[in-house]
Coordinates of C-alpha atoms in Angstrom, one line a residue:
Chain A
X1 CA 112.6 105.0 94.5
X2 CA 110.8 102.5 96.9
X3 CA 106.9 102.5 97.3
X4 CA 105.4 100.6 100.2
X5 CA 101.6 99.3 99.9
X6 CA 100.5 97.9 103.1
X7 CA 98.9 94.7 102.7
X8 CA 96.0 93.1 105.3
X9 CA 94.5 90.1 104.8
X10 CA 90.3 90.1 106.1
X11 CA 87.8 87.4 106.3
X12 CA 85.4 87.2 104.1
X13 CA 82.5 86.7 106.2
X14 CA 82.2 87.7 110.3
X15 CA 79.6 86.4 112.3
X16 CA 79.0 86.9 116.3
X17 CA 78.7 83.5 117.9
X18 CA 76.2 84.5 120.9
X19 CA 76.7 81.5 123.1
X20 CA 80.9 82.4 123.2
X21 CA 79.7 85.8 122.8
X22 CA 82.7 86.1 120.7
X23 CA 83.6 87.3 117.1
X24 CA 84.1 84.7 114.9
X25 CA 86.2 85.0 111.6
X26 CA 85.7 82.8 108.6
X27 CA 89.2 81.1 107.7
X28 CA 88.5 81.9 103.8
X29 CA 90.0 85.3 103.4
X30 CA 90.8 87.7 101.7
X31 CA 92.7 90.9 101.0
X32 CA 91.4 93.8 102.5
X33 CA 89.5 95.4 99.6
X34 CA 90.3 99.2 100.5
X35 CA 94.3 98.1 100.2
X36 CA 93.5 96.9 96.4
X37 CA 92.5 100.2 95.7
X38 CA 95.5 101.6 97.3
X39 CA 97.7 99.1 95.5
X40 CA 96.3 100.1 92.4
X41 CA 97.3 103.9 93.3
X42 CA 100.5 102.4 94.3
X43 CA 101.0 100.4 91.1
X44 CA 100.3 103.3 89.1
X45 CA 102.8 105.3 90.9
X46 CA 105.1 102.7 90.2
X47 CA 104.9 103.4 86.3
X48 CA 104.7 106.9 87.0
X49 CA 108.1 107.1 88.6
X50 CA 109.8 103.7 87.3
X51 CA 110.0 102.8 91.2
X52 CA 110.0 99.3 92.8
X53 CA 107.3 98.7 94.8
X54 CA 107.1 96.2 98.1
X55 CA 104.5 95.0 100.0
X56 CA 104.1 94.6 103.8
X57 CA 101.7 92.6 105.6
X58 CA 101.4 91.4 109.1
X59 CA 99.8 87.6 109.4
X60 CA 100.4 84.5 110.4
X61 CA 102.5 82.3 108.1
X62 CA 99.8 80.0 107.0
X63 CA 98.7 83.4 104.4
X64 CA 102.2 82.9 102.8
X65 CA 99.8 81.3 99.4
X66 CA 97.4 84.6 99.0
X67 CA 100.2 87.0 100.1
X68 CA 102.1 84.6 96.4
X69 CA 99.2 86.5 94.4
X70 CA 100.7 89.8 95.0
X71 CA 103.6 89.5 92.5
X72 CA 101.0 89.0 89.6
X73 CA 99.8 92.4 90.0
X74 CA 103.2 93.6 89.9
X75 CA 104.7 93.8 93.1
X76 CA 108.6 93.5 93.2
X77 CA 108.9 92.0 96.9
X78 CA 106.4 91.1 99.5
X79 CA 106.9 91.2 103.5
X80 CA 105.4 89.5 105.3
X81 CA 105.9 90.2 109.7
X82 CA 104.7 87.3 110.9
X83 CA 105.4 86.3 115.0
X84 CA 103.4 85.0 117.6
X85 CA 104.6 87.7 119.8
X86 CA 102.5 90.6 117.3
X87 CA 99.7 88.5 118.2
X88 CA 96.4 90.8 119.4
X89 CA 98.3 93.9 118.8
X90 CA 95.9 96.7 118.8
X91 CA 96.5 100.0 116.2
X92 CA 99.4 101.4 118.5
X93 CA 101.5 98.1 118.8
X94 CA 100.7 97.2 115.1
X95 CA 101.9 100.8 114.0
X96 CA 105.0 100.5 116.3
X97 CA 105.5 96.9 114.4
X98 CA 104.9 98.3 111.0
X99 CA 107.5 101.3 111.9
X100 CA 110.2 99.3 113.7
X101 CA 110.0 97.3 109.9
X102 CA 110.2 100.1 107.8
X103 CA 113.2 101.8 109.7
X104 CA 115.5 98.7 109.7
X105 CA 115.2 97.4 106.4
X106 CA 113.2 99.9 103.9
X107 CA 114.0 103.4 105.3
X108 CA 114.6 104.6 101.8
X109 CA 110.7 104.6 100.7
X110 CA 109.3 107.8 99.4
X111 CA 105.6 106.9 99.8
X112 CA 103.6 104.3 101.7
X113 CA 100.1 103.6 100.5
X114 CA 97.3 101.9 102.4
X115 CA 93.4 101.6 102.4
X116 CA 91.3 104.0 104.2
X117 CA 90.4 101.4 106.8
X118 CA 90.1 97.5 106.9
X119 CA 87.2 95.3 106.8
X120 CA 87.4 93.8 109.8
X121 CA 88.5 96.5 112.4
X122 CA 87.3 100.1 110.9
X123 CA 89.7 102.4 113.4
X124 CA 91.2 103.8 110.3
X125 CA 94.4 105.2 112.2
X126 CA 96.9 103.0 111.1
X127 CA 98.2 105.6 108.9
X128 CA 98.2 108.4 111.1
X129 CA 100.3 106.7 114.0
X130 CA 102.4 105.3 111.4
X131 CA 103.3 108.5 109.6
X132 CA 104.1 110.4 113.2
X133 CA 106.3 107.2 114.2
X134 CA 108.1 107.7 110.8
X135 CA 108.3 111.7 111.1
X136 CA 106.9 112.0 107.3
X137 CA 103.5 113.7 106.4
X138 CA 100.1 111.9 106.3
X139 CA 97.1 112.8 103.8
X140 CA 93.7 110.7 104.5
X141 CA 91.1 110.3 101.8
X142 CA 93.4 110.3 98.8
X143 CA 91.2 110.0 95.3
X144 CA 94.0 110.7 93.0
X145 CA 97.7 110.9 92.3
X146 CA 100.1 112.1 90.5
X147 CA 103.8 112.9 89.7
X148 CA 104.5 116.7 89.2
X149 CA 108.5 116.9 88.8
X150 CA 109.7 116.4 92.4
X151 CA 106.8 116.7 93.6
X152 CA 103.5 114.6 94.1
X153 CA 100.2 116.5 93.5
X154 CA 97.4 114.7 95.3
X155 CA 93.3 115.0 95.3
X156 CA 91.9 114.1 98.3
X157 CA 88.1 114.8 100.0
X158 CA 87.5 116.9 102.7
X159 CA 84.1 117.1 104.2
X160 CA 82.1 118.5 101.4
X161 CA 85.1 120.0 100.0
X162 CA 87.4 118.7 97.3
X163 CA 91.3 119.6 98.0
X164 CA 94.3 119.9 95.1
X165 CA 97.4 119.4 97.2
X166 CA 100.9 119.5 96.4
X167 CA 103.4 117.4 98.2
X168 CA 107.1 117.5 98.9
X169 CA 109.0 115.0 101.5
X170 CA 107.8 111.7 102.4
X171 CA 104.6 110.6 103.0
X172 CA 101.6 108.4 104.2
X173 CA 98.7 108.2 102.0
X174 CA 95.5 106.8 102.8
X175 CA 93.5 106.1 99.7
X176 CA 89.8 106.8 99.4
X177 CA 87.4 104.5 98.3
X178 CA 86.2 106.0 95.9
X179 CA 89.5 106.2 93.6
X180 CA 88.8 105.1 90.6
X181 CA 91.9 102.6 90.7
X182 CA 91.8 99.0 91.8
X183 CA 94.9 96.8 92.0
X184 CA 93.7 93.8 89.3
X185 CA 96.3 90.8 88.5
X186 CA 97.7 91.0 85.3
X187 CA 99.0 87.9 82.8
X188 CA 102.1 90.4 81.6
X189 CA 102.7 90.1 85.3
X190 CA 101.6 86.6 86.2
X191 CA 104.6 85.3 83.5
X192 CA 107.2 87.6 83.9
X193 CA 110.6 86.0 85.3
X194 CA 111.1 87.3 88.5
X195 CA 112.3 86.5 92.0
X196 CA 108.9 85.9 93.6
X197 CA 110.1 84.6 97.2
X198 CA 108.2 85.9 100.0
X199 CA 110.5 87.4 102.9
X200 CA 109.7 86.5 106.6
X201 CA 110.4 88.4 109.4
X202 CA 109.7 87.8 113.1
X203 CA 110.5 90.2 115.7
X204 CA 114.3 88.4 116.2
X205 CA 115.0 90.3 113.1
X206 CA 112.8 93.8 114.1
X207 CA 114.2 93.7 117.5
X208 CA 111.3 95.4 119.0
X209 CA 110.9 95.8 122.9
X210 CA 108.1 92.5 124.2
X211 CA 106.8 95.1 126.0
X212 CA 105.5 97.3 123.2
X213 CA 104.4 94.9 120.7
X214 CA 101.3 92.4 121.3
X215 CA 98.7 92.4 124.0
X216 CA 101.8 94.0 126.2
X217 CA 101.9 96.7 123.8
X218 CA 98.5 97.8 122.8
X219 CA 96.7 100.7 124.5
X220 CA 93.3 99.7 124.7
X221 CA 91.3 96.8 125.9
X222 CA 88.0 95.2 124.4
X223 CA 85.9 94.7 127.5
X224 CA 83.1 93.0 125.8
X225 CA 80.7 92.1 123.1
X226 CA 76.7 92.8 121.9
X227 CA 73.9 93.1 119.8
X228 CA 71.7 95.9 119.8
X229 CA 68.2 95.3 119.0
X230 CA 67.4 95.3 115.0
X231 CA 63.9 96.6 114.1
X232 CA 60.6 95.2 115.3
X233 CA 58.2 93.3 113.1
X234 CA 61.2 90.6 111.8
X235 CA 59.5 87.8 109.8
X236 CA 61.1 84.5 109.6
X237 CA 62.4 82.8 105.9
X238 CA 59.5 82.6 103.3
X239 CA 60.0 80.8 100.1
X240 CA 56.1 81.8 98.6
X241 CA 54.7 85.2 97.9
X242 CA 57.5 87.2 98.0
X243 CA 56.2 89.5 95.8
X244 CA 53.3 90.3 97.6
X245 CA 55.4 90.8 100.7
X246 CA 57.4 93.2 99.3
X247 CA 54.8 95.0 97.9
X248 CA 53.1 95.3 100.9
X249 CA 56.2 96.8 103.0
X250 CA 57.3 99.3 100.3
X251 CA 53.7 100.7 100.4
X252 CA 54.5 101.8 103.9
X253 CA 57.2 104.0 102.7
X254 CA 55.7 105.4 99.6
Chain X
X1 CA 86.5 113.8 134.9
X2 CA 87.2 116.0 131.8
X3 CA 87.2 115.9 128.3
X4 CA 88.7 118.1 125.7
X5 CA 86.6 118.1 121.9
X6 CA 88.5 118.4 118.9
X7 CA 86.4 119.4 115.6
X8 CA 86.7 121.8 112.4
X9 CA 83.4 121.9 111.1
X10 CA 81.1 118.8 112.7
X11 CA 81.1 118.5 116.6
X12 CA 80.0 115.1 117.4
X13 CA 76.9 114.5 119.6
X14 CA 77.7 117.4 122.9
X15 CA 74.6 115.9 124.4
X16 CA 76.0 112.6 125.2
X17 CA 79.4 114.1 126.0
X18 CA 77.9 116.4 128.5
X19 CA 76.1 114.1 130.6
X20 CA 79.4 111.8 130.9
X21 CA 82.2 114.6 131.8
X22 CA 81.8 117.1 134.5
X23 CA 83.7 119.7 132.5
X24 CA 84.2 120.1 128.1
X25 CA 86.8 122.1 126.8
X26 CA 85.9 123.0 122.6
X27 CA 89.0 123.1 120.6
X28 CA 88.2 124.4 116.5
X29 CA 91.0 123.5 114.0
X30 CA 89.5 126.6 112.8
X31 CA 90.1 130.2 114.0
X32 CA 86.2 131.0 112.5
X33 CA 84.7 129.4 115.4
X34 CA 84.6 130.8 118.8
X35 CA 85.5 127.5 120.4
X36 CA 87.6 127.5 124.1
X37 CA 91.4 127.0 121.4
X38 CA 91.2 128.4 118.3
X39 CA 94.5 128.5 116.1
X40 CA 96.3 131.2 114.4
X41 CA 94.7 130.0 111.3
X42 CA 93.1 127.0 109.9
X43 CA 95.1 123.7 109.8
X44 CA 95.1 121.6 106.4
X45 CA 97.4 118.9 107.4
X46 CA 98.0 116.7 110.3
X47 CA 101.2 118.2 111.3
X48 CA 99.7 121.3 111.9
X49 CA 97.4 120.8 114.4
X50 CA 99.5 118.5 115.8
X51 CA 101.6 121.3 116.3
X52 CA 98.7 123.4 117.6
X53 CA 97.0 120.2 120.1
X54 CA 100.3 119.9 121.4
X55 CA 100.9 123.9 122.6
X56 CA 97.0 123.3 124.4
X57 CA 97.1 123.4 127.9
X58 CA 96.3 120.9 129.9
X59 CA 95.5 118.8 127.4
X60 CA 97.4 116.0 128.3
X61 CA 95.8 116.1 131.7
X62 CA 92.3 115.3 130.2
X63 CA 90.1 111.5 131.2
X64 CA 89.0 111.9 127.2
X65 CA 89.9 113.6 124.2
X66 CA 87.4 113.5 121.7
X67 CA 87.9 114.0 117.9
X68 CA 85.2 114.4 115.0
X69 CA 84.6 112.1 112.7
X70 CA 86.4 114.6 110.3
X71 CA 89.1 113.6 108.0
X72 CA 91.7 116.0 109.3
X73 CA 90.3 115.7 112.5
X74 CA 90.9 111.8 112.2
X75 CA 94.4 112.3 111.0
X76 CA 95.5 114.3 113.8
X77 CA 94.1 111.9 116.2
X78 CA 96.0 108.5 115.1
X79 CA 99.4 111.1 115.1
X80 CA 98.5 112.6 118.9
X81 CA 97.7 109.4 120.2
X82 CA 101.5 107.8 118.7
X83 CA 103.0 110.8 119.6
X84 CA 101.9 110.6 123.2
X85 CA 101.7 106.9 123.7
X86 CA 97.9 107.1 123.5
X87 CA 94.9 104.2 123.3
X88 CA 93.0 105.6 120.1
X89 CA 89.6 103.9 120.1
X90 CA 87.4 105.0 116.7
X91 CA 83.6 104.8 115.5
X92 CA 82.4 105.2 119.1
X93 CA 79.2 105.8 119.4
X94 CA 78.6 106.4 123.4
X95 CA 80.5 105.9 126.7
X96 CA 80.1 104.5 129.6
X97 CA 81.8 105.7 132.7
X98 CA 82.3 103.2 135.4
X99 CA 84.4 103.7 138.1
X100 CA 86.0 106.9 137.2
X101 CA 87.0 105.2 134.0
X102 CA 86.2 105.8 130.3
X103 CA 84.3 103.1 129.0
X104 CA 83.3 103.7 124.8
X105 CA 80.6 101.9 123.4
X106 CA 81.7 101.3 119.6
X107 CA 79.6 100.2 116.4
X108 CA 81.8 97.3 115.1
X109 CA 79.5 95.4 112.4
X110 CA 75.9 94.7 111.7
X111 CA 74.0 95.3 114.8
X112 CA 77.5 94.3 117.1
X113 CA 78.7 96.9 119.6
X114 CA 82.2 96.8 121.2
X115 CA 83.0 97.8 124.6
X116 CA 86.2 99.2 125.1
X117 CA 88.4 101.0 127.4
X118 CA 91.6 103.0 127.1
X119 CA 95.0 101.4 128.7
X120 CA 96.0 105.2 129.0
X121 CA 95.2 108.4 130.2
X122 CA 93.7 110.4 128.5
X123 CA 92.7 108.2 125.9
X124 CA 91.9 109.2 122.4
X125 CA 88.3 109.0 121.1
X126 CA 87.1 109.2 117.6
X127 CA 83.3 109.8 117.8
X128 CA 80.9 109.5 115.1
X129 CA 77.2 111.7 115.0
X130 CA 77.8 115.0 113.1
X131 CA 76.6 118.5 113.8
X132 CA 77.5 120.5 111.0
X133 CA 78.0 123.8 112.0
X134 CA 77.6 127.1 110.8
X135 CA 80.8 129.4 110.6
X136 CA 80.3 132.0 113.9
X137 CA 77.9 130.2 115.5
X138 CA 79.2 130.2 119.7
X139 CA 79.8 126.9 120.6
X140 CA 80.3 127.5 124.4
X141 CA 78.5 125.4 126.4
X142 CA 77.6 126.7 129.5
X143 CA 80.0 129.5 130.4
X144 CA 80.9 132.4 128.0
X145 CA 85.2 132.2 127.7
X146 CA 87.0 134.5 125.8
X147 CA 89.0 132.1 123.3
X148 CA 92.7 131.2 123.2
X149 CA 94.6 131.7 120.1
X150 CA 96.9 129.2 120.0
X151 CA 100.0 129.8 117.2
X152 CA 101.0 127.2 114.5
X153 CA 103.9 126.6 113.0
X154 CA 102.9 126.4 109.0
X155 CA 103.7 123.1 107.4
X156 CA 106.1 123.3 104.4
X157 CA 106.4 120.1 102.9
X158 CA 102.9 121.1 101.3
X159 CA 100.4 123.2 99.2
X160 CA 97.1 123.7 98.9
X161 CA 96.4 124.3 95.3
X162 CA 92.6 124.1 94.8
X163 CA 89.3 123.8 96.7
X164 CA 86.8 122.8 94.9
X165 CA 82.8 122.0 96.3
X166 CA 82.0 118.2 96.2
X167 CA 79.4 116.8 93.9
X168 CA 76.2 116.1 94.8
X169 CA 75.2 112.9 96.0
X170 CA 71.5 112.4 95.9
X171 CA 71.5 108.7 97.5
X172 CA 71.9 110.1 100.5
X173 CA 68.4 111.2 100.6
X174 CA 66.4 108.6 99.3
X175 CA 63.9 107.0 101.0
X176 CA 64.0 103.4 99.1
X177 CA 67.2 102.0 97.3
X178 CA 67.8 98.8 95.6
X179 CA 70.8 97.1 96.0
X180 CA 72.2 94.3 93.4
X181 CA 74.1 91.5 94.2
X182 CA 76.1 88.8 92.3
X183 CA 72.3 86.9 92.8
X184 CA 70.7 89.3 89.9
X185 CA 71.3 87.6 86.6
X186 CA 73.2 90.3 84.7
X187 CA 70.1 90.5 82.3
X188 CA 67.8 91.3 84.9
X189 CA 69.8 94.0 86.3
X190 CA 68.1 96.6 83.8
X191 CA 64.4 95.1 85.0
X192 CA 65.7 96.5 88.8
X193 CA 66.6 100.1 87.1
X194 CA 62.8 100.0 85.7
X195 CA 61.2 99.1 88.9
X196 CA 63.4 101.4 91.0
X197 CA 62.7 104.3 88.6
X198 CA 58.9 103.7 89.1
X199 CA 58.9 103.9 93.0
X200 CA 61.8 106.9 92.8
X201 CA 64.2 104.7 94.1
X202 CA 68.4 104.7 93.2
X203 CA 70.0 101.6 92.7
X204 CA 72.9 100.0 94.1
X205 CA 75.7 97.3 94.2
X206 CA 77.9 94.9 95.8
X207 CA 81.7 95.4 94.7
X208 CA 81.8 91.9 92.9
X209 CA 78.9 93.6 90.8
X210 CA 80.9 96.7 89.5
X211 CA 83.6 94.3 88.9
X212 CA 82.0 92.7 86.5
X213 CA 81.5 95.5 85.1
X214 CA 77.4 95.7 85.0
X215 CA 77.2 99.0 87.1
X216 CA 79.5 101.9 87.6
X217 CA 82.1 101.8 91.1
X218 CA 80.3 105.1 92.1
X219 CA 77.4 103.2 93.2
X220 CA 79.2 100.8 95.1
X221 CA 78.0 100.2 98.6
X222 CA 80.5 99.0 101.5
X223 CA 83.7 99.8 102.7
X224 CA 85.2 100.1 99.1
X225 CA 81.9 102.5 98.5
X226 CA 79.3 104.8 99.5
X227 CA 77.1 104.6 102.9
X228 CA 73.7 104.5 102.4
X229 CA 70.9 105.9 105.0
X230 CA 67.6 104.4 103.2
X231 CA 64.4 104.3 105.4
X232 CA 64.3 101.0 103.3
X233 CA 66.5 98.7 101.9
X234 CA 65.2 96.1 99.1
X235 CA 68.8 93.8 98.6
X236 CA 68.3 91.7 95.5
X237 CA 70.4 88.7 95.5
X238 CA 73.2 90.4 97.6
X239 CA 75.2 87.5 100.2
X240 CA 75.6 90.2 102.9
X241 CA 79.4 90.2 103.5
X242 CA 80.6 92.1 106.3
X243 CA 82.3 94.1 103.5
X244 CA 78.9 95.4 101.7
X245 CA 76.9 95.3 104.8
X246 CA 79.2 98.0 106.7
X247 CA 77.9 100.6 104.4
X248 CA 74.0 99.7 105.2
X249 CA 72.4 101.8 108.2
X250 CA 68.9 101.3 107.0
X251 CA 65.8 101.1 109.3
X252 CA 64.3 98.2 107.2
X253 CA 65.7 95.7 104.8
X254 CA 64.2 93.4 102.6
X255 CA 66.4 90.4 101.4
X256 CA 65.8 88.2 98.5
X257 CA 68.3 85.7 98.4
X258 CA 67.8 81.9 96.5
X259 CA 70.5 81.1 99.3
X260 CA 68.6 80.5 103.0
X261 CA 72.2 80.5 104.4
X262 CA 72.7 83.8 102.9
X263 CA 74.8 86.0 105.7
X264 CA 72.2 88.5 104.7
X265 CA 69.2 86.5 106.8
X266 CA 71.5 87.1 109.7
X267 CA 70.1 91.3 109.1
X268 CA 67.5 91.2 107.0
X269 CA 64.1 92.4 108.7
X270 CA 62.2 90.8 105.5
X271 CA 63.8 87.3 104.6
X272 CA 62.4 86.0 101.1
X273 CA 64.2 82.7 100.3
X274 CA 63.8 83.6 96.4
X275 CA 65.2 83.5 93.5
X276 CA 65.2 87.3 92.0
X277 CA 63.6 86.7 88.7
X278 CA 60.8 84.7 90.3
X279 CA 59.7 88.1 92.0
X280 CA 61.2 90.7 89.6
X281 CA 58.1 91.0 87.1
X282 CA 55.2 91.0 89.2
X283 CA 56.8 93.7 91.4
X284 CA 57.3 95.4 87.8
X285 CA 53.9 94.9 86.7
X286 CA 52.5 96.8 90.4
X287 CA 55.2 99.2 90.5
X288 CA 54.0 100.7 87.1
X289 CA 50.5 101.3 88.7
X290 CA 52.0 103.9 90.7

């Protein structure tokens, strides 16, 4: 059995440049905290069901180093999609990129795991156009799961509502933050012999259409960029009588 | 200009809606509310109200299709939108309509709003602002319609066990709350538990905290945690990465931070260039006169 964890790589720190009036991305990054939980759901699946589990990322190749890190928390093979033409793909070119992958050269998968949403883009609908490209079922806020003979029994929020779910087929899962599982490297892992090459492929080898893929591809356009207005009564830095200042705001709310 | 609203049990904010779009069309994923589309009974995965979205009429014809900020709400709109070659634009927050065209005004992080537009038509909208509503409550708008019931086709490839009631969460009411960053000496961390407990106040973390291990991953705050509402929020030696901050919506915050190029400055309302435990035991000393 093959289990996919999608993989993104985030900045560590955004900040909004207001002269540009553009976002800018710090180049020290990071993997998208929400996927570690979701690998760790996907490692322990792994165990679960003696399965071989691959990564798949989409980034430029300069990532190749952090994407290394993956094998010592026990992934088997890592993927990296990385072509200038996937370049400012939106949710539906990146889902149609992810797809086009998964179909050519892992179509026997049983589960793919991911992170409720990223760091640095929130939409949270990767999963959902993902699953629908790939005709399998799609649960959102996963907390928990587990094998139950050929099936895969699943806790998962809803609203105010908890849900016990049994599934059977393929699926998407998109894993809550607030499973108690995070992905953390492991020495067992870190010196185990193993192939740890990371595979490249650039749409030459996906095939996918220019046209849907990229800029060309995506479905919606950012227009532009701003700041709201924080709260009146902003002070500037103080470095003396902190204490006092603090006591003097929380008296306004007590 | 039209605009079809899909919900199960929160509608987002119909008074911003209805001053955009001439005409709203309510569709429940439940049959309980007496929406415009009801289905033949309640949809628990994705596939099923795609099934049921996709038998609506007209639907495709809408400007705007507007989903909840629901989780099965959510998942069926990142499968319409695929299905149907959609835009899907989430976390929006208003719109704009300029020139007969759909313009959504998003939150993206700290105070930043997006503008963005659809490439297609109708474009998929994930709206955030909650009504919860109350089972049989008429949600018509303006014009009383007799609702369509709309069959599904049930979804095999799952079951639904158990429901079960969430547990309470009673952060989400609290007026003060303390967060603690990777700037609070571990051995001060139980000095912020005493001075939160005198004013009433929770306390919180960063992720890099609970790593570590000083508080539990419940009380994480951020995208791999909880969202936090506080009228006020005192951060203790937290950096303010985009990852913590995107679970803050608090009216004021305090930061204390020995770092004056702390990201946190960039939000803070309050900015004490501090160390923590130069500030921790005179705030204890006052807070116990309460």
């Amino acid at each position: 059995m093959k289990i996919i964890s999608l993989i993104k790589i985030v900045p560590k720190v955004m900040k909004f440049d207001r002269v540009e009036k553009r976002i800018i991305r710090s180049e020290d990054s990071m993997f998208n905290p929400n996927d570690l939980i979701a690998l760790g759901n996907a490692i322990a699946l792994k165990k679960e069901y003696n399965a071989e589990l691959l990564t798949v990322n989409m980034a430029p190749p300069q990532y190749k180093s952090l994407l290394s890190e993956l094998f010592d928390f026990g992934v088997d093979k890592v993927y990296l999609l990385s072509d200038r033409a996937f370049g400012n793909s939106d949710v539906f070119a990146t889902a149609h990129i992810i797809s086009g992958f998964i179909k050519k050269f892992v179509d026997d998968f049983q589960y793919i795991l991911g992170g409720l949403f990223s760091s640095d883009g929130l939409t949270g609908a990767l999963g959902g156009e993902i699953a629908e490209a790939l005709h399998i079922s799609y649960f959102s806020n996963v907390i928990e799961m587990h094998k139950n003979n050929d099936r895969l029994s699943i806790i998962k929020e809803s609203g105010d509502r908890i849900l016990e779910i049994d599934i059977s087929g393929r699926a998407f899962l998109s894993v809550s933050p607030m499973s108690n599982i995070v992905a953390l490297p492991s020495l067992y892992e870190a010196f185990r012999e193993k192939e740890r090459k990371i595979e490249v492929f650039t749409n030459e080898d996906l095939g996918l259409d220019i046209n849907a893929i990229g800029r060309n591809g995506s479905k919606t356009v950012v227009q532009d960029v701003f700041e709201i207005e924080r709260a009146v009564n902003a002070v500037n830095l103080v470095s003396v009588g902190g204490a006092e200042l603090i006591k003097s705001v929380i008296k306004e709310f007590v | 200009m039209n605009a079809y609203v899909i919900f199960k049990n929160k509608l987002p904010d119909l008074k911003l809606i209805r001053n955009k779009f001439e005409e709203i069309l309510l569709v429940s994923l439940k049959p309980t509310f007496s929406a415009s589309f009801v289905p033949s009974f309640e949809c628990a995965s994705s596939r099923e109200s795609l099934d049921y979205l996709s038998k609506i009429p007209g639907i495709l014809d809408a400007t705007a299709i507007i989903f909840s900020d629901e989780d099965i709400s959510k998942e069926t709109a990142s499968r319409f939108a695929f299905k149907y070659g959609l835009g899907i634009i989430a976390h929006v927050v208003d719109f704009e309509i300029n020139s007969g065209y759909v313009v959504a005004i998003v939150h993206s992080f700290e105070n930043l709003r997006l503008k963005i537009s659809g490439k297609s038509r109708p474009t998929v909208f994930i709206m955030t602002g909650e009504e919860l509503l109350k089972e049989g409550k008429s949600l018509f708008l303006s014009k009383e319609i007799m609702p369509t019931t709309i069959e599904v086709e049930k979804d095999k490839s799952y079951e639904l066990k158990n429901i079960k009631p969430r547990p309470e969460n009673n952060l989400l009411n609290a007026k003060i709350i303390f967060g603690v960053g990777l700037g609070v000496p571990a051995m001060l961390i139980p000095r912020v538990y005493e001075l939160a407990k005198c004013l009433n106040a929770p306390v919180v973390c960063s992720r890099p905290v609970s790593d570590l291990g000083y508080m539990d991953r419940h009380y994480v705050v951020g995208d791999t945690g909880i969202k936090i509402n506080p009228a006020l929020y005192i951060a203790l030696g937290i950096s303010g990465a985009t990852q913590h901050l995107s679970g803050v919506r608090a009216k004021k915050i305090i930061a204390v931070n020995s770092d004056p190029n702390a990201p946190i400055f960039n939000v803070a309302d309050i900015k004490i260039n501090m160390k923590v435990e130069d500030i921790i035991e005179e705030l204890l000393i006052w807070a116990k006169g309460f």
